[in-house]
PDB file of C-alpha atoms in Angstrom:
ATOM      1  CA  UNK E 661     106.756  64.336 106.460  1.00  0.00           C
ATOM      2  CA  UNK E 662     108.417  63.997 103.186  1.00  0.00           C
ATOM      3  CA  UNK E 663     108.590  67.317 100.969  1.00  0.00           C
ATOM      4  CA  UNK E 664     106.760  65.590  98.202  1.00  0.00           C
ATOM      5  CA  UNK E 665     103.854  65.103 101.057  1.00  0.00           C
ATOM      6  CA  UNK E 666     103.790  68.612 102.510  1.00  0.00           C
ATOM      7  CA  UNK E 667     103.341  70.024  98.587  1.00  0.00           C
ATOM      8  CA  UNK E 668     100.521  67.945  98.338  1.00  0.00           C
ATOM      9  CA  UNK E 669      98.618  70.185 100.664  1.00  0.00           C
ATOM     10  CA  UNK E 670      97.023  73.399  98.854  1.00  0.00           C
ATOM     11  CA  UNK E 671      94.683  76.269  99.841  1.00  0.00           C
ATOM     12  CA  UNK E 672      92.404  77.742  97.317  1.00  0.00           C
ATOM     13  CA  UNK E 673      92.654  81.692  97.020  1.00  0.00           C
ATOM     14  CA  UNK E 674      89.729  83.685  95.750  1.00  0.00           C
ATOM     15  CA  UNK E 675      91.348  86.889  94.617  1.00  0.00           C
ATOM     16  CA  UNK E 676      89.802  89.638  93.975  1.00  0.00           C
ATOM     17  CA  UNK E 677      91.176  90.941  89.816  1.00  0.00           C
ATOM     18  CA  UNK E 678      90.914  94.214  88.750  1.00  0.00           C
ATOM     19  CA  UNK E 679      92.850  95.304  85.696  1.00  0.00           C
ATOM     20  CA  UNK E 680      92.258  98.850  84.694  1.00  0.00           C
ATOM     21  CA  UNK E 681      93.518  98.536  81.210  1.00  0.00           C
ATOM     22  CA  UNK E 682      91.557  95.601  80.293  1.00  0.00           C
ATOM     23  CA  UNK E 683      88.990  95.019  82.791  1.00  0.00           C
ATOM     24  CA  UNK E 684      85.210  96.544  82.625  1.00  0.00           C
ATOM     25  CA  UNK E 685      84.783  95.551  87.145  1.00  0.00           C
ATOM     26  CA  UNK E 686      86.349  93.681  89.360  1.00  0.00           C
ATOM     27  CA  UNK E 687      86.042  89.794  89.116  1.00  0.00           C
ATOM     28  CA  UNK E 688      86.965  87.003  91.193  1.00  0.00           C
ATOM     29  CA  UNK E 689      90.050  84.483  90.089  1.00  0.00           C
ATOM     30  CA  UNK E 690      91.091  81.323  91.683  1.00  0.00           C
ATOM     31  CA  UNK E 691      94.312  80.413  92.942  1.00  0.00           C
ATOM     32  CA  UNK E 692      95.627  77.468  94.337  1.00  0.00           C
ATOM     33  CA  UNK E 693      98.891  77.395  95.950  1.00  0.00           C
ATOM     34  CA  UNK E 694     100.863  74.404  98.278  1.00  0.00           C
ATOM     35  CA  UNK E 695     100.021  75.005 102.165  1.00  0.00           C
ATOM     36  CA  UNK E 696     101.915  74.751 104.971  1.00  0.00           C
ATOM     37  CA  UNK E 697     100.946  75.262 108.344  1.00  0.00           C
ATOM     38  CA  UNK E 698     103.085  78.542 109.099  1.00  0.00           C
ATOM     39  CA  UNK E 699     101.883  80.026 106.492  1.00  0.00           C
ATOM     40  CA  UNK E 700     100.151  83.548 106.514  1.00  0.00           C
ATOM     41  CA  UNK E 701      97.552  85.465 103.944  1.00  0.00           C
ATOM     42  CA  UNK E 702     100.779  87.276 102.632  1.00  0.00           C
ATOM     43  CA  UNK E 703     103.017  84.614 101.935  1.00  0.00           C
ATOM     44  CA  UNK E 704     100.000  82.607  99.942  1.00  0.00           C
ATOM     45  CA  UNK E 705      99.592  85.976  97.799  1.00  0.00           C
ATOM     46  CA  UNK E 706     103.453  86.095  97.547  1.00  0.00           C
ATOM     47  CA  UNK E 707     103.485  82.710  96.382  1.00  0.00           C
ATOM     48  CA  UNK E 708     100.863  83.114  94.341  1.00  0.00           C
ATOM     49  CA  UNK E 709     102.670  85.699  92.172  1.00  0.00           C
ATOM     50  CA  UNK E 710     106.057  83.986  92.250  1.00  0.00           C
ATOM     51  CA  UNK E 711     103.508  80.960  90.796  1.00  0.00           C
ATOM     52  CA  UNK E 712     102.541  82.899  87.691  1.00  0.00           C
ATOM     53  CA  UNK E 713     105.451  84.630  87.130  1.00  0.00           C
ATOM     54  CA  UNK E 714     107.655  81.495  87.003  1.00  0.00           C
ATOM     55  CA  UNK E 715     105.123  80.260  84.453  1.00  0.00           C
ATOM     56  CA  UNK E 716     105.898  83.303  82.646  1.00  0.00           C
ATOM     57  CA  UNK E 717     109.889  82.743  82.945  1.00  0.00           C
ATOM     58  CA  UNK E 718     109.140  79.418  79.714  1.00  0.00           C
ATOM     59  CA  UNK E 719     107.931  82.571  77.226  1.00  0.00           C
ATOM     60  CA  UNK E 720     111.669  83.843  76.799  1.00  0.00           C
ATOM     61  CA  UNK E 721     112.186  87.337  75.805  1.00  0.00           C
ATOM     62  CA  UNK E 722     107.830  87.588  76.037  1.00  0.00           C
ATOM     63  CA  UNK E 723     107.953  86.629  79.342  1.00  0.00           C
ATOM     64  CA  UNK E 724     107.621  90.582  80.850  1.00  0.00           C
ATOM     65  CA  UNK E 725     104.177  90.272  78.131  1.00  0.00           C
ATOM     66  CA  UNK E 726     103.246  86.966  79.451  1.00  0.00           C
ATOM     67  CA  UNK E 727     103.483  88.382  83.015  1.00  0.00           C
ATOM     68  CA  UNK E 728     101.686  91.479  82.504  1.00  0.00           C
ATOM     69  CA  UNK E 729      98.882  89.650  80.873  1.00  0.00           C
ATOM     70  CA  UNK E 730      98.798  87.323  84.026  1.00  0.00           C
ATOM     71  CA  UNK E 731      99.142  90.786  86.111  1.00  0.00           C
TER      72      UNK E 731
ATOM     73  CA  UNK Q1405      92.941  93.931 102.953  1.00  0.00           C
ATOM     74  CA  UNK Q1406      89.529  92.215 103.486  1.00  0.00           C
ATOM     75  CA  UNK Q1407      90.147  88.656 104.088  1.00  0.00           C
ATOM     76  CA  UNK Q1408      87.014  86.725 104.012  1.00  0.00           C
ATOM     77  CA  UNK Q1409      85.426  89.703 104.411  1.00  0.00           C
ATOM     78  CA  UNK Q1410      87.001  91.022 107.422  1.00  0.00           C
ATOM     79  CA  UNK Q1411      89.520  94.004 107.250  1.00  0.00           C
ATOM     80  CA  UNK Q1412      92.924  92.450 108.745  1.00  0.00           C
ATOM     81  CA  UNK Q1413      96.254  92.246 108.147  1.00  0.00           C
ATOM     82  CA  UNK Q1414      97.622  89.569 105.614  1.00  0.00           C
ATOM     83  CA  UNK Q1415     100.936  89.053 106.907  1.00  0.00           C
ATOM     84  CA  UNK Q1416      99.120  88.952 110.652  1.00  0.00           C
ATOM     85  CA  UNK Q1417      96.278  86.484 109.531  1.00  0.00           C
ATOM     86  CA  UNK Q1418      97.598  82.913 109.475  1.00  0.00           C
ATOM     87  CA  UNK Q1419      96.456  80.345 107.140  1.00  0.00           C
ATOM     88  CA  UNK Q1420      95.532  77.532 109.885  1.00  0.00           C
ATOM     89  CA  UNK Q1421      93.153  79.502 112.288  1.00  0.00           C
ATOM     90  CA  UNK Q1422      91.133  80.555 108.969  1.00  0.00           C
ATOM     91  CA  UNK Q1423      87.907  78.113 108.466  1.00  0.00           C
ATOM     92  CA  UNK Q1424      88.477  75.568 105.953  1.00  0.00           C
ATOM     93  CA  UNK Q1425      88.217  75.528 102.482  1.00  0.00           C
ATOM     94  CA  UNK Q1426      88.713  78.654  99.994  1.00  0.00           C
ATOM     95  CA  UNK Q1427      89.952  81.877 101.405  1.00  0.00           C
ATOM     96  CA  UNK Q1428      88.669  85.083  99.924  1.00  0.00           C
ATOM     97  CA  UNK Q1429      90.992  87.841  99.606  1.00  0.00           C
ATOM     98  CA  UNK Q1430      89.854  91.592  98.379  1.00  0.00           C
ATOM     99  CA  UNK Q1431      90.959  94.997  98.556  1.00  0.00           C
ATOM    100  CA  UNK Q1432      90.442  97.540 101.611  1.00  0.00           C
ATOM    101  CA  UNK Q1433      86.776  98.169 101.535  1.00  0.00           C
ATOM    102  CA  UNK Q1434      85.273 101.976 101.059  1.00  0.00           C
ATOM    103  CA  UNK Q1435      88.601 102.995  99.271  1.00  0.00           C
ATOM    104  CA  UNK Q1436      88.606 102.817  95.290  1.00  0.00           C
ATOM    105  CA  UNK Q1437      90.745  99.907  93.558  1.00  0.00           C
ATOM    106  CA  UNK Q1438      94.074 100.979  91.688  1.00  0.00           C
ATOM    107  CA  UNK Q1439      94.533  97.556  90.437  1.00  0.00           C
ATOM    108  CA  UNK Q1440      94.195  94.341  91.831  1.00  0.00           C
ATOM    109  CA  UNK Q1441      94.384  94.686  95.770  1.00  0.00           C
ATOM    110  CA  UNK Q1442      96.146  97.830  95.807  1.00  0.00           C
ATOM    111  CA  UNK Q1443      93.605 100.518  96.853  1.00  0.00           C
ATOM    112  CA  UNK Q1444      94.551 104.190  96.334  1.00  0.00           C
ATOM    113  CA  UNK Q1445      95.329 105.676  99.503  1.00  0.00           C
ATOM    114  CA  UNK Q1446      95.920 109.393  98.559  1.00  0.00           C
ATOM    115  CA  UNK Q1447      92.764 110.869 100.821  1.00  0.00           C
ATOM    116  CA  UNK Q1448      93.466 108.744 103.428  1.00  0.00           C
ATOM    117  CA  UNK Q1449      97.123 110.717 103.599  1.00  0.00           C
ATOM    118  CA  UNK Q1450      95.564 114.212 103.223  1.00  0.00           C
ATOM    119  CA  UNK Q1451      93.421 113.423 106.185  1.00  0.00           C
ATOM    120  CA  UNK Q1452      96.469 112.939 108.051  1.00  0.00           C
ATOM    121  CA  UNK Q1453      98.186 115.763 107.117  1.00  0.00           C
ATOM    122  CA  UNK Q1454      94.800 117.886 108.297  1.00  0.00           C
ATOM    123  CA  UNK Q1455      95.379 117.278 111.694  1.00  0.00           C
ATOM    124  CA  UNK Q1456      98.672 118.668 112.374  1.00  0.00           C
ATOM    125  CA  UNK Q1457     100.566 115.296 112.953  1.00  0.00           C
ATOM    126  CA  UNK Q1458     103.487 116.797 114.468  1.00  0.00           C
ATOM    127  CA  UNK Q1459     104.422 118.259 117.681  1.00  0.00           C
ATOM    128  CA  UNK Q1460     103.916 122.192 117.647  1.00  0.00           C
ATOM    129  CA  UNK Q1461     105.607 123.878 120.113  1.00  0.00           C
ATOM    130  CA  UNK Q1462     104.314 125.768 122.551  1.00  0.00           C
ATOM    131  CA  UNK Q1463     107.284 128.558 122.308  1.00  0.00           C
ATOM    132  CA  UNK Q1464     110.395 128.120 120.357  1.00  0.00           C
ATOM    133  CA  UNK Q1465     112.880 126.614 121.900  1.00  0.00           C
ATOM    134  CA  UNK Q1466     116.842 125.752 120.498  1.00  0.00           C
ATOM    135  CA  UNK Q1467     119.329 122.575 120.906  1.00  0.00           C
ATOM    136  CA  UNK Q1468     120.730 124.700 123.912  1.00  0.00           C
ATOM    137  CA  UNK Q1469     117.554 124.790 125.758  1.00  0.00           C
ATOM    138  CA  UNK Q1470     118.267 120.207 125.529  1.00  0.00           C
ATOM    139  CA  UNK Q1471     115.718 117.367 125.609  1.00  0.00           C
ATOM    140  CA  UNK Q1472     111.985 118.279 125.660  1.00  0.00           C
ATOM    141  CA  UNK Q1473     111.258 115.918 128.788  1.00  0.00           C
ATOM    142  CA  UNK Q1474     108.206 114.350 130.223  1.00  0.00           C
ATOM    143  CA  UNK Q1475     107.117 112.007 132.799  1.00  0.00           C
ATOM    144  CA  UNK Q1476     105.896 108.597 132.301  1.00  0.00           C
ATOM    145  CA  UNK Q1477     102.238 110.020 134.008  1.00  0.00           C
ATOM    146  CA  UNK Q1478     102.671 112.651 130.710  1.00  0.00           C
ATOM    147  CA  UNK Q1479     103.550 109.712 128.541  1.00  0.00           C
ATOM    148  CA  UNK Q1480     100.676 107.539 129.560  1.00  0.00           C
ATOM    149  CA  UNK Q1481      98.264 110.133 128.521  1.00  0.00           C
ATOM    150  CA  UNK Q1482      99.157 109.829 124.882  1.00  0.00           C
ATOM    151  CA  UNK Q1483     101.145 106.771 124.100  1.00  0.00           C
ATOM    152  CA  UNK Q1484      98.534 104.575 123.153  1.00  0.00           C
ATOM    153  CA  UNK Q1485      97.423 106.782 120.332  1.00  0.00           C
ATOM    154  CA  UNK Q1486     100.881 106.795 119.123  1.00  0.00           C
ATOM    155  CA  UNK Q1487     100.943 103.190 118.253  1.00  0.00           C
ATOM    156  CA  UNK Q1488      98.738 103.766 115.292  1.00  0.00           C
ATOM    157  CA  UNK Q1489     100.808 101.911 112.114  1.00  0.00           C
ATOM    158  CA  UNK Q1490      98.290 103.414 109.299  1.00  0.00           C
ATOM    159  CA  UNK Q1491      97.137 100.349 108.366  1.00  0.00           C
ATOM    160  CA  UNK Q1492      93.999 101.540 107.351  1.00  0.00           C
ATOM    161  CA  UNK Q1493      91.865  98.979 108.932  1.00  0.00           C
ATOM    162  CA  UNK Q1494      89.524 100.959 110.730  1.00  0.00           C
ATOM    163  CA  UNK Q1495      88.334 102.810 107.620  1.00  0.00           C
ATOM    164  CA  UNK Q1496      87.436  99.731 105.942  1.00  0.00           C
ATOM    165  CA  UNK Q1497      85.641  98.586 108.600  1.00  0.00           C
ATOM    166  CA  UNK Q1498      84.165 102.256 109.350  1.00  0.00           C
ATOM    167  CA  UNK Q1499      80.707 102.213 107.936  1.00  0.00           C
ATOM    168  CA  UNK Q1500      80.502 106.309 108.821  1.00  0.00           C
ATOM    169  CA  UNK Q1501      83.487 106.436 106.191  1.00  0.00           C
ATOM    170  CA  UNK Q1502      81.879 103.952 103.633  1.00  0.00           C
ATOM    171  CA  UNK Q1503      78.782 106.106 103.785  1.00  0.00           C
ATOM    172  CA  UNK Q1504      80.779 109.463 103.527  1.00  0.00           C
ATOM    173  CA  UNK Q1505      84.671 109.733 102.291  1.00  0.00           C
ATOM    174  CA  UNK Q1506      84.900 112.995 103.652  1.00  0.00           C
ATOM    175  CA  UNK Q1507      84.802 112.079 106.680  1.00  0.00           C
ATOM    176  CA  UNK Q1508      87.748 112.412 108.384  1.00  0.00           C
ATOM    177  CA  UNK Q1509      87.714 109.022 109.951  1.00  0.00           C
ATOM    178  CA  UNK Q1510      89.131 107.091 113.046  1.00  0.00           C
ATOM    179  CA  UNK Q1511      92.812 106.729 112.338  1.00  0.00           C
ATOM    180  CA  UNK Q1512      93.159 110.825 111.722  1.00  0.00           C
ATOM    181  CA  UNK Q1513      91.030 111.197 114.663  1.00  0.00           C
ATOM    182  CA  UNK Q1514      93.289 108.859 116.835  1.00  0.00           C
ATOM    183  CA  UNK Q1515      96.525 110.551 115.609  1.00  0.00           C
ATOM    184  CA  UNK Q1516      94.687 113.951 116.676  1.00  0.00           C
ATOM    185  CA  UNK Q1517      94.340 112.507 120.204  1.00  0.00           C
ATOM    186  CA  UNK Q1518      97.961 111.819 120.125  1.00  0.00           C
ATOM    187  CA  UNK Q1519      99.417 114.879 119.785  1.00  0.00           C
ATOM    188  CA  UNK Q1520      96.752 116.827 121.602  1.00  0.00           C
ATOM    189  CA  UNK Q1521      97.572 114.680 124.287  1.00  0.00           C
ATOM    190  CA  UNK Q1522     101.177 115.405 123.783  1.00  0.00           C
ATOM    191  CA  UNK Q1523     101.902 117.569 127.467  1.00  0.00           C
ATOM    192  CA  UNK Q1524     104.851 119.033 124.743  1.00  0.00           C
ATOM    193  CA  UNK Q1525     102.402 120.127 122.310  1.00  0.00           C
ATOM    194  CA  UNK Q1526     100.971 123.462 121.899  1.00  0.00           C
ATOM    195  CA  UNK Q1527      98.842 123.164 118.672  1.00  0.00           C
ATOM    196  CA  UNK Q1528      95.749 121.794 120.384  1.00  0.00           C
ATOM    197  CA  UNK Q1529      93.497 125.052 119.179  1.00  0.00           C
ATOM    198  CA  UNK Q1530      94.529 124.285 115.351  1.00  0.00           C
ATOM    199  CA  UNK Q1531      93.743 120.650 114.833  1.00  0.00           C
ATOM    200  CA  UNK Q1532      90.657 120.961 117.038  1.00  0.00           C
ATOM    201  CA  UNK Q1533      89.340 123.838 114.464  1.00  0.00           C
ATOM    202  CA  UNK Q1534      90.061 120.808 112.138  1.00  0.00           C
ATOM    203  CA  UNK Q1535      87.783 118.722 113.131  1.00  0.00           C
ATOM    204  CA  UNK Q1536      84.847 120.564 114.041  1.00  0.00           C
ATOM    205  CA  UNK Q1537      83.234 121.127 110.704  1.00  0.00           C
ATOM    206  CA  UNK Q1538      80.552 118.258 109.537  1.00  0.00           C
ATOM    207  CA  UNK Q1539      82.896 116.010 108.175  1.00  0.00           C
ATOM    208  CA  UNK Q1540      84.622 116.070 111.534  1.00  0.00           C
ATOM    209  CA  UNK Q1541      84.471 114.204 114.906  1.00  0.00           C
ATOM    210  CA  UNK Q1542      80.478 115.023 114.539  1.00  0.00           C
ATOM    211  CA  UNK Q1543      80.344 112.487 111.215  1.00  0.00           C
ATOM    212  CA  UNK Q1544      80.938 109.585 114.016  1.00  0.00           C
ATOM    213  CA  UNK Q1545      78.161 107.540 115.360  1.00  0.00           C
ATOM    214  CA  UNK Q1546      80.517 105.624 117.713  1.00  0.00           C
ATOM    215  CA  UNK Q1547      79.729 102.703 116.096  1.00  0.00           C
ATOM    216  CA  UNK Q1548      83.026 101.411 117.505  1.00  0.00           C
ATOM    217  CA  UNK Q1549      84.309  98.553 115.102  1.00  0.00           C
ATOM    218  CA  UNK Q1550      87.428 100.925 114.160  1.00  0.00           C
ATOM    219  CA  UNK Q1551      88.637  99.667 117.661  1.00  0.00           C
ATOM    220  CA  UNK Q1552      87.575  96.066 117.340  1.00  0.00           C
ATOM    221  CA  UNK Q1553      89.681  95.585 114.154  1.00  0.00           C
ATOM    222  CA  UNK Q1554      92.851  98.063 115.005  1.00  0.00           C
ATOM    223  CA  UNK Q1555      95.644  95.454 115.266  1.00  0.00           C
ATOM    224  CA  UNK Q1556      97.480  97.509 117.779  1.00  0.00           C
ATOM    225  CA  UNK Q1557      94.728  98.136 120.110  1.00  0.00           C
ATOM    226  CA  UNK Q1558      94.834 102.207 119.568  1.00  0.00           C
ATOM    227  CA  UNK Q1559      91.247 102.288 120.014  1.00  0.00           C
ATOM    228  CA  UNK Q1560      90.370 104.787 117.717  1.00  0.00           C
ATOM    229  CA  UNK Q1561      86.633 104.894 119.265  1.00  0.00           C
ATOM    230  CA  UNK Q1562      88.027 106.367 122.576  1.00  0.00           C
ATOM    231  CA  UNK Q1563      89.978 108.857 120.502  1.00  0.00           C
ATOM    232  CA  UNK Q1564      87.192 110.090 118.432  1.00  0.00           C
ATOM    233  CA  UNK Q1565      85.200 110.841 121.434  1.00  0.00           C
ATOM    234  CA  UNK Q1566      87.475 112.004 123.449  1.00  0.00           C
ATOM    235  CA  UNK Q1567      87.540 114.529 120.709  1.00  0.00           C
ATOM    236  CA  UNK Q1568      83.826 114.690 120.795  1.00  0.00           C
ATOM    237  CA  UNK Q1569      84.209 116.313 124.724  1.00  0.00           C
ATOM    238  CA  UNK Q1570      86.730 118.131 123.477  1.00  0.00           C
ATOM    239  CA  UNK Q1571      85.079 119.742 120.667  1.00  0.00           C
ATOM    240  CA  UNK Q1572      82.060 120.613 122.491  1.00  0.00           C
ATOM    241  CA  UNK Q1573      83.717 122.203 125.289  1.00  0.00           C
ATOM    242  CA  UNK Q1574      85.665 124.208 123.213  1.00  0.00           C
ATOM    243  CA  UNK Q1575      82.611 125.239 121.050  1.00  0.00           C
ATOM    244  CA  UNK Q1576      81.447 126.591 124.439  1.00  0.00           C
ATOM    245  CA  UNK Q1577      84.832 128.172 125.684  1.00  0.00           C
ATOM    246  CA  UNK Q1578      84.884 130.145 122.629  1.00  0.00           C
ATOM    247  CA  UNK Q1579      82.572 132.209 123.742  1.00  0.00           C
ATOM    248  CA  UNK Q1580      84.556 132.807 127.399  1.00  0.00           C
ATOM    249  CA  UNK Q1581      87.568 134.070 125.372  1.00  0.00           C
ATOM    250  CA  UNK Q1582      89.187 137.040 124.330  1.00  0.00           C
ATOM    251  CA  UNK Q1583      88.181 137.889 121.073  1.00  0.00           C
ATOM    252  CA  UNK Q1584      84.516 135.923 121.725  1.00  0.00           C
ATOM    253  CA  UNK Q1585      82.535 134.033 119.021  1.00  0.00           C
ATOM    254  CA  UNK Q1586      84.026 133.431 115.221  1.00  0.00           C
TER     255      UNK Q1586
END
């Protein structure tokens, strides 16, 4: 299977959020991140973070602000 | 942390033998949030500490007097317990502990068993005055899912009431020995 082929595959995370700074109770957030059949429920929620925080890495010098709105 | 509603381990629970579709991922239940999926952990530790969880002596001894040895009949007795990795599993899953935080809970009660078991050990008297009150071995109902979910089979259940025998009888010895009743 090509690499472009085994990205295509994705899991959806619910995640339970809970921001004490900013956030009244716990909510749910969604996550979808590629799958792969080795994967376990720690290296989705790894991914998952490396996900948003290389979103983050575009902001430039906001990009710690970016990531701790993202958490 | 509860995955699908289940306390496991995340980086034991695999992806592909998970039903289909979205998987739900939340913090330890019946411990408060920090943030996110980190849960704060602090009681759990004190409870821990309660017990003792360290082999006391039964006289002094020195590096002269060498290795502190025991048979693999001594051994057996104990090593189960031992294998505990504080996961905190079995209090999420404990519904005694949900109901009541004080409660000392199966993973203290399964380290207990370990070093009361320990034929090296000579504290048994103090952690078993530990765990007598109400929010001792008594809080349990030996419900028994803190063995179901422990990931390294310690079977907490079979500690906590071994405890439970142990307690009572030594409610009853107390009377036998010198000094009598507290």
């Amino acid at each position: 299977m090509s690499e472009a082929a085994l990205a295509e595959k994705t899991v959806e995370l619910r995640i339970l959020r809970y921001r004490p700074a900013s956030d009244e109770h716990p909510s749910f957030d969604s996550f979808e991140v590629p799958y792969t059949d080795d994967m376990s429920v720690l290296q989705a929620l790894q991914t998952t973070k490396d996900m948003s925080t290389a979103r983050c890495r575009s902001a430039g010098p906001a990009a710690w602000l970016c990531a701790e709105a993202a958490g | 942390m509860m995955i699908n509603g289940k306390p496991r381990l995340a980086c034991n629970t695999f992806l592909r033998h998970l039903p289909p579709g979205a998987v739900t991922i939340e913090p330890l239940d019946n411990f408060p949030i920090e943030r996110d999926l980190v849960v704060t952990v602090g009681d759990f530790v004190k409870k821990i500490e309660s017990i003792y969880p360290y082999i006391i002596p039964k006289e002094p001894r020195t590096i002269e007097d060498g290795p502190y040895l025991q048979t693999p009949a001594q051994l057996a007795a104990y090593e189960s317990f031992s294998d505990c990795i504080n996961c905190m599993l079995c209090y999420a899953a404990c519904p005694q502990f949900g109901e009541n935080p004080d409660f000392i809970g199966p993973g203290a009660m399964a380290l207990l068993k370990r070093y009361n078991g320990d034929s090296r050990d000579g504290g048994q008297q103090k952690r078993l005055d530990a765990i007598h009150g109400e929010n001792g071995v008594w809080s349990c109902t030996a419900v028994g899912i803190c063995s179901e979910v422990c990931p390294k089979h310690v079977d907490p259940a079979n500690a906590v009431n071994q405890n439970k025998t142990n307690s009572a009888f030594d409610f009853f010895l107390r009377f036998l020995r010198p000094g009598g009743a507290r």
